[in-house]
Every structure is written in C-alpha cells, then in structure tokens.
Amino acid sequence: MPCPWLDPPGRYLSITRARAWISGKAVISSPSGPAPGGHNGQSGNPACASTRSPETAGHRRASTQGWSRVVASRNEGNAAKQRRKTTRRSEPVLTTTIRKASLCVGVDVGGTWIRIAGCTGVRRGSTIVVPTERDLRKLTPVLRAVWRRRGWSRRRVAALVVASRGLWTAGERQALARRLRGLAERVLVISDAQAALLGALGQRPGVLLLAGTGSIVVGWDGRGRWARAGGLGPLVGDEGSGFWLGREWLRATVRDGGLVPTLRAVHAPDPVRTIAALAPAVLARARRGDRRARRIAAEGQRHLAANALEVARALKLGQRVDASWAGSVLDDRWFRAGLVRAVARAGLRARWHRPAEEPVDVAARLAATLVHR
C-alpha cells in the first residue's frame, strides 16, 4: 500500500508534508518512501513502518540530506513560480492603467470651427468638428460635452494640447490651461498660428500666412524667436481674412440695394461667422471677373504680403525665406496664386511649401510627446 502523502505516490513530495518532515515530525523510513510522523520514528501507517537498525539510520541520514536538497530545490522553484505569477498578475494592471490613460488629444480652436483629434500610440481617430465659441471662457464646457459623448475622462486622457486663436501672452495661455485642467492629466496651450507653422514647415525657420475667419502672419527663426503681424481681431485688423473679405463686400454693395442683407448679417447672433461665410461667394465672383470682388481680393492679398515681409525682416530670415499657408481662405487656389504674386511684388523671395500637417494633427502629436518625454 503506498504512503498517502506522496503526490503522486512514489514520485513527488508535497510542500506541506515536506515542511513537517524537515521539522522532525516525519522521517524517511525506507528508500521506497517516507512515513508519516510518529514519535521516535514510530510509523502511523503500518504499510510504511520499519525497524531502526544502524544501517537504516545511516540510510535515513543520507536520504534526509538528499530529500533536503530536493525540497530546497522545490522551494526555490515554487518561489520563482510565485514571483512570476505575481509579476504576471500585476503586469495586466499596469498595462491596463497605461492603456486607459494613453489617449492623447489635440484641439484646434479656430474662428469658426473647433477640431478635435484623439490618438493612441498605434492609431489616430477621426477628427471631431464642432462650432466654435467666440468667448474662450466657454471653451471648457464645449470640450466637456465632447468628452461626455466620447466617454473620455481626465484619467482616460493622458495629455491635451490646445492650439487656439487669440492667445499670445504667457498669462493668457496659462489662464486657459488652468480652466482645462479637469479634462486631462497634462494640459498645454499654444497659439493656433504656431501650430500651423510647425505643421507647415516643421523645424525649418520661415513664415506662415494664415487666413481663415481671421488672419495673421507668424514667423520663427529656428532658434526660439517668434514674430507676428496682423491678428488684431475683426474690429481692428484681420486684413485678408474671410471676415474682412465679407465685410468689404458688404460695404461695397450696400448702396446697390444690399442694405437689408447687410443689416441682417451685421445683427446676426454671430456676426463674425455670418459675415466670414460670405468670403467663398466673394472669391467666386472674383474668379468670374467681377471688378469689385477682384479689387477686394487684391487688397487683401497686398495686406497679407506686407505682413509677411514685416515678419521676415523682424526675424532677419535672409534673402530666401521658406513660407507656407493655412486657413480656409488660402485653400482657395485662385486667391493663393494671387497672394504668391503679391508676396513677390512686395520684395520677399519665398520658397513655398505645401503644409505637411493640419494644426489639429500637430496638437495631437505634441500631446503624444508630453506623455512619452
């Protein structure tokens, strides 16, 4: 009859019983198997009982040493297995935590639309587009609503980079970042023009001409110095922008019976967006040869070219300047071609580069660098 505490009989010693055996509560009585512990070697199992002769005692000592090595080896092996189990048990928790917090979000706050792009380490999601808010203090509720619809939370979003219009001083950027702290673990706020320049030219020094709802020209010298011209808002500046083109068209046509449409546009709930929406129609008229529309477009191109020259000179960018463009107005090929000619006539020799990335993609990429740096 086999001894009952071999697992299976005759081959493996259970750890619990081995500990009892090592402590002296059990002894090995024969090479064929151990006996459960009776006092002074008395077997508790008749099938495993034996007499204690000197030869048996010597064999017992040798067997004890051998079994001690076996048990010690098994203990070490089980400890290593336990460590591996503990590691395997803890790794998914860590991995899950990183994965849940690995979403990086970039936001481009323009004059008409807010574009939002989320990305993980492996892929980028589709761009979410929502109407913008003129008051940047209302940006946080707008983004919170998007977060709720997407099922995002502060712990889910590891980093958020917002590229916004109308922000130039460090105080303005920090104030907006503080209002957005509840949306992500890390928050960075930059200018939308800076994001557009990085997306267009990468690390190359140069100038970017941006004309959408508003307009601005921004430049970078490659060594940390920035310069800007324009971008003063619809009331004071934004020459060459969509709003400016629409407003100039309303001014030019108000005496031709356009008073009622003009008043409707001016007194709309969002007059800036309403008037800027006229720009595509103005440019379409210019392409068809309308004199007033062409004159307005040419004047806007001259304003943008003058601002580009001012920025290039302020940064001392040299004789040949890398340049690019951004914004819905400059997506119009006819208007952009006229701008290239206006820049050359202004005396700026520019090497034009098609934008490589949209500002929202730049913001998402910067958010990813915040997580991994």
XYZ file of C-alpha atoms in Angstrom:
373
model
C 0.000 0.000 0.000
C 1.587 3.283 -0.996
C 2.163 6.010 1.519
C -0.689 8.525 1.267
C 1.431 11.683 1.330
C 3.368 11.134 -1.868
C 1.911 13.180 -4.755
C 1.636 11.045 -6.857
C 2.731 8.016 -4.782
C 6.456 7.319 -5.022
C 7.374 10.422 -7.052
C 6.671 13.938 -5.687
C 6.777 15.207 -2.122
C 4.086 17.748 -1.213
C 5.453 21.029 0.165
C 3.249 20.998 3.286
C 4.309 17.493 4.246
C 7.921 18.172 3.352
C 7.969 21.089 5.798
C 6.607 18.786 8.501
C 9.241 16.201 7.622
C 12.088 18.750 7.764
C 10.915 19.981 11.174
C 11.289 16.434 12.571
C 7.659 15.478 12.699
C 8.202 12.891 9.979
C 11.108 10.670 8.994
C 12.135 8.673 5.962
C 11.928 5.013 6.846
C 12.987 3.339 3.626
C 14.180 4.140 0.111
C 10.747 3.265 -1.181
C 9.000 6.141 0.559
C 8.605 8.281 3.663
C 6.446 7.512 6.650
C 4.168 9.961 8.332
C 5.469 11.201 11.615
C 5.122 9.099 14.709
C 7.236 9.940 17.772
C 10.771 8.441 17.691
C 10.196 7.064 14.222
C 7.043 5.122 15.067
C 5.042 4.885 11.935
C 1.466 5.996 11.882
C 0.891 3.823 8.803
C 1.613 0.068 9.106
C 2.284 -0.194 5.417
C 5.179 2.209 5.777
C 6.561 1.071 9.162
C 10.140 -0.232 9.567
C 12.686 -1.007 12.270
C 15.504 1.407 13.183
C 18.729 -0.507 12.556
C 22.093 1.337 12.285
C 22.117 0.652 8.575
C 18.657 2.061 8.281
C 19.643 5.086 10.356
C 22.636 5.750 8.110
C 20.487 5.367 5.079
C 17.973 7.680 6.723
C 20.619 10.366 7.201
C 21.733 10.073 3.592
C 18.149 10.067 2.402
C 17.390 13.026 4.614
C 20.214 15.009 3.037
C 19.047 14.035 -0.421
C 15.453 14.913 0.318
C 16.564 18.213 1.871
C 18.225 19.155 -1.384
C 15.125 18.096 -3.318
C 12.806 20.053 -1.063
C 15.078 23.125 -1.084
C 15.185 22.982 -4.869
C 11.406 22.640 -4.996
C 11.000 25.554 -2.593
C 13.238 27.751 -4.763
C 11.362 26.687 -7.865
C 8.000 27.409 -6.288
C 9.209 30.786 -5.038
C 10.315 31.655 -8.578
C 6.949 30.496 -9.918
C 5.181 32.606 -7.323
C 7.242 35.637 -8.350
C 6.375 35.023 -11.986
C 2.693 34.656 -11.103
C 2.815 37.846 -9.094
C 4.530 39.632 -11.987
C 2.038 38.267 -14.491
C -0.794 39.229 -12.192
C 0.493 42.775 -11.773
C 1.506 43.378 -15.390
C -2.046 43.495 -16.799
C -2.986 46.028 -14.131
C -0.086 48.280 -15.135
C -0.742 47.738 -18.831
C -4.424 48.494 -18.392
C -3.611 51.653 -16.484
C -1.266 52.857 -19.219
C -3.727 51.930 -21.953
C -6.623 53.688 -20.246
C -4.543 56.836 -19.792
C -2.786 56.656 -23.158
C -5.249 58.761 -25.133
C -3.650 61.963 -26.419
C -5.945 64.706 -27.665
C -5.197 67.690 -29.876
C -7.620 70.589 -30.279
C -7.529 73.357 -32.902
C -9.711 76.306 -31.899
C -10.371 78.393 -34.999
C -12.637 81.308 -35.689
C -15.498 79.156 -36.997
C -14.834 75.551 -36.002
C -13.193 73.573 -33.218
C -11.407 70.466 -34.460
C -10.586 67.662 -32.038
C -8.383 64.647 -32.761
C -7.671 61.819 -30.338
C -4.878 59.327 -30.857
C -3.298 56.395 -29.073
C 0.175 55.020 -29.540
C -0.916 52.986 -32.555
C -3.566 54.952 -34.419
C -5.350 58.270 -34.768
C -9.097 58.589 -34.536
C -11.322 60.621 -36.806
C -11.495 64.391 -36.381
C -14.436 65.742 -34.403
C -15.715 69.130 -35.606
C -17.987 71.358 -33.517
C -18.898 75.058 -33.820
C -16.502 77.410 -32.092
C -17.191 79.855 -29.283
C -16.043 83.446 -29.691
C -15.535 83.663 -25.932
C -12.698 81.321 -24.989
C -14.078 81.127 -21.460
C -16.844 78.955 -22.938
C -14.369 76.524 -24.468
C -14.235 74.265 -21.410
C -17.998 73.446 -21.408
C -17.859 72.730 -25.144
C -14.989 70.279 -24.692
C -16.630 68.709 -21.639
C -19.680 67.939 -23.765
C -17.455 66.236 -26.355
C -15.694 64.289 -23.582
C -19.048 63.011 -22.279
C -20.192 61.914 -25.735
C -16.926 60.069 -26.335
C -16.772 58.505 -22.878
C -13.496 60.241 -22.050
C -12.398 61.333 -18.595
C -9.401 63.019 -17.029
C -7.850 59.641 -16.200
C -8.505 58.402 -19.744
C -6.827 61.400 -21.434
C -3.133 61.444 -20.627
C -2.372 64.714 -22.418
C -4.299 67.546 -24.059
C -2.768 70.206 -26.313
C -4.985 73.104 -27.376
C -3.910 75.310 -30.291
C -6.152 78.343 -30.006
C -6.672 81.643 -31.757
C -6.408 84.863 -29.786
C -3.700 83.725 -27.361
C -0.263 85.317 -27.393
C 0.865 86.173 -23.874
C 2.002 83.538 -21.393
C -0.653 84.738 -18.965
C -3.447 84.116 -21.486
C -2.182 80.629 -22.257
C -1.773 79.721 -18.585
C -5.243 81.015 -17.719
C -6.846 78.814 -20.377
C -4.716 75.822 -19.335
C -5.949 76.187 -15.747
C -9.565 76.120 -16.922
C -8.888 72.925 -18.881
C -7.101 71.004 -16.121
C -10.134 68.839 -15.385
C -10.059 67.337 -18.895
C -6.634 65.653 -18.936
C -3.700 64.713 -16.769
C -1.436 67.137 -18.656
C -2.545 70.280 -20.472
C -0.587 72.557 -22.820
C -1.969 75.630 -24.611
C -0.260 77.194 -27.641
C -1.212 79.590 -30.430
C -3.030 78.142 -33.430
C -0.666 80.072 -35.700
C 2.342 78.452 -34.047
C 0.780 75.016 -34.504
C 0.058 75.807 -38.154
C 3.658 76.930 -38.703
C 5.041 73.749 -37.128
C 2.695 71.682 -39.278
C 3.657 73.523 -42.439
C 7.416 73.905 -42.076
C 8.398 71.521 -39.294
C 11.627 72.710 -37.695
C 12.600 74.983 -40.585
C 12.655 78.743 -39.946
C 10.214 80.695 -42.061
C 6.865 82.454 -42.193
C 3.300 81.233 -42.270
C 0.411 83.225 -43.732
C -2.870 82.225 -42.125
C -6.206 83.457 -43.444
C -9.416 81.829 -42.286
C -12.169 83.580 -40.380
C -9.366 85.836 -39.102
C -5.839 86.370 -40.384
C -2.287 86.588 -39.086
C 1.282 86.133 -40.295
C 3.674 84.418 -37.913
C 7.356 83.574 -38.261
C 10.080 81.618 -36.470
C 13.846 81.976 -36.819
C 14.695 78.376 -35.850
C 16.440 79.499 -32.657
C 13.437 80.220 -30.479
C 12.433 83.718 -31.620
C 8.895 84.309 -32.886
C 7.379 87.312 -34.634
C 3.866 88.145 -35.770
C 1.988 90.734 -37.793
C -1.750 91.215 -38.000
C -4.075 89.032 -35.995
C -5.633 92.010 -34.221
C -9.201 90.765 -34.476
C -12.170 91.679 -36.666
C -12.678 95.171 -35.258
C -9.121 96.437 -35.784
C -7.367 94.142 -38.243
C -7.604 90.655 -39.761
C -6.939 92.041 -43.249
C -7.308 89.433 -45.972
C -9.365 87.124 -43.762
C -12.755 85.647 -44.523
C -14.444 88.177 -42.262
C -12.529 91.050 -43.866
C -13.469 89.927 -47.401
C -17.129 89.575 -46.457
C -17.223 92.931 -44.681
C -15.561 94.747 -47.582
C -18.069 93.184 -49.953
C -20.975 94.369 -47.804
C -19.505 97.864 -47.716
C -19.068 97.912 -51.487
C -22.577 96.689 -52.245
C -24.658 98.415 -49.564
C -25.521 101.281 -51.926
C -26.678 98.832 -54.592
C -29.738 97.778 -52.653
C -27.852 95.471 -50.325
C -28.813 97.335 -47.168
C -31.233 94.709 -45.830
C -28.836 91.752 -46.319
C -26.074 93.858 -44.781
C -28.121 94.676 -41.692
C -29.131 91.048 -41.312
C -25.507 89.958 -41.413
C -24.305 92.659 -39.032
C -27.023 91.950 -36.461
C -26.910 88.160 -36.683
C -26.351 86.199 -33.422
C -22.746 85.585 -34.513
C -21.959 88.385 -36.990
C -18.289 87.478 -37.387
C -19.083 83.957 -38.524
C -22.030 85.118 -40.636
C -20.002 87.754 -42.471
C -16.997 85.434 -42.890
C -19.306 82.918 -44.564
C -19.663 85.397 -47.463
C -15.974 85.022 -48.412
C -16.372 81.980 -50.722
C -19.042 83.833 -52.713
C -16.823 86.925 -52.969
C -13.902 84.846 -54.270
C -16.180 83.017 -56.702
C -17.281 86.381 -58.122
C -13.635 87.452 -58.355
C -12.745 84.327 -60.336
C -15.589 85.107 -62.758
C -14.231 88.622 -63.304
C -16.344 90.807 -61.004
C -14.350 94.039 -60.670
C -15.332 94.890 -57.127
C -14.635 91.372 -55.931
C -11.255 91.359 -57.681
C -10.331 94.693 -56.151
C -11.252 93.469 -52.672
C -9.296 90.230 -53.134
C -6.208 92.062 -54.440
C -6.260 94.450 -51.487
C -6.457 91.536 -49.056
C -3.518 89.847 -50.785
C -1.434 93.027 -50.515
C -2.148 93.289 -46.782
C -1.066 89.705 -46.178
C 2.086 90.153 -48.294
C 3.062 93.296 -46.371
C 2.657 91.446 -43.077
C 4.809 88.576 -44.342
C 7.581 90.989 -45.329
C 7.394 92.663 -41.905
C 7.796 89.348 -40.089
C 10.675 88.168 -42.292
C 12.572 91.409 -41.692
C 11.936 91.335 -37.941
C 13.465 87.858 -37.725
C 16.266 88.587 -40.247
C 15.485 85.446 -42.217
C 17.726 86.372 -45.145
C 17.226 86.682 -48.875
C 15.303 83.440 -49.399
C 12.524 82.632 -46.952
C 10.623 79.390 -46.521
C 6.903 80.125 -46.496
C 3.631 78.271 -46.242
C -0.068 78.945 -45.747
C -3.060 77.824 -43.706
C -6.747 78.665 -43.354
C -9.906 78.273 -45.399
C -9.377 81.462 -47.459
C -5.934 80.311 -48.594
C -7.340 76.915 -49.501
C -8.820 78.773 -52.489
C -6.230 78.181 -55.235
C -7.086 81.344 -57.149
C -6.664 83.567 -54.092
C -3.478 81.741 -53.075
C -1.913 82.200 -56.519
C -2.577 85.923 -56.317
C -1.015 86.002 -52.840
C 2.174 84.371 -54.120
C 2.466 87.093 -56.753
C 1.734 89.807 -54.177
C 4.490 88.487 -51.877
C 6.982 88.566 -54.746
C 5.981 92.129 -55.675
C 6.434 93.167 -52.028
C 10.099 92.178 -52.307
C 10.075 88.884 -50.390
C 11.707 85.947 -52.158
C 9.817 82.976 -50.786
C 10.177 79.224 -51.241
C 6.634 77.962 -50.884
C 5.906 74.663 -49.136
C 2.609 72.847 -49.053
C 1.520 72.253 -45.428
C 2.533 68.809 -44.207
C 0.130 68.643 -41.250
C -3.055 70.291 -40.111
C -2.853 72.268 -36.835
C -5.088 69.724 -35.083
C -2.656 66.939 -36.042
C 0.264 68.991 -34.743
C -1.564 69.466 -31.446
C -2.244 65.721 -31.166
C 1.403 64.923 -31.927
C 2.584 67.402 -29.294
C 0.212 65.764 -26.807
C 1.853 62.407 -27.521
C 5.297 63.893 -26.845
C 4.044 65.150 -23.466
C 3.179 61.581 -22.488
C 6.443 59.976 -23.587
C 9.002 62.571 -22.581
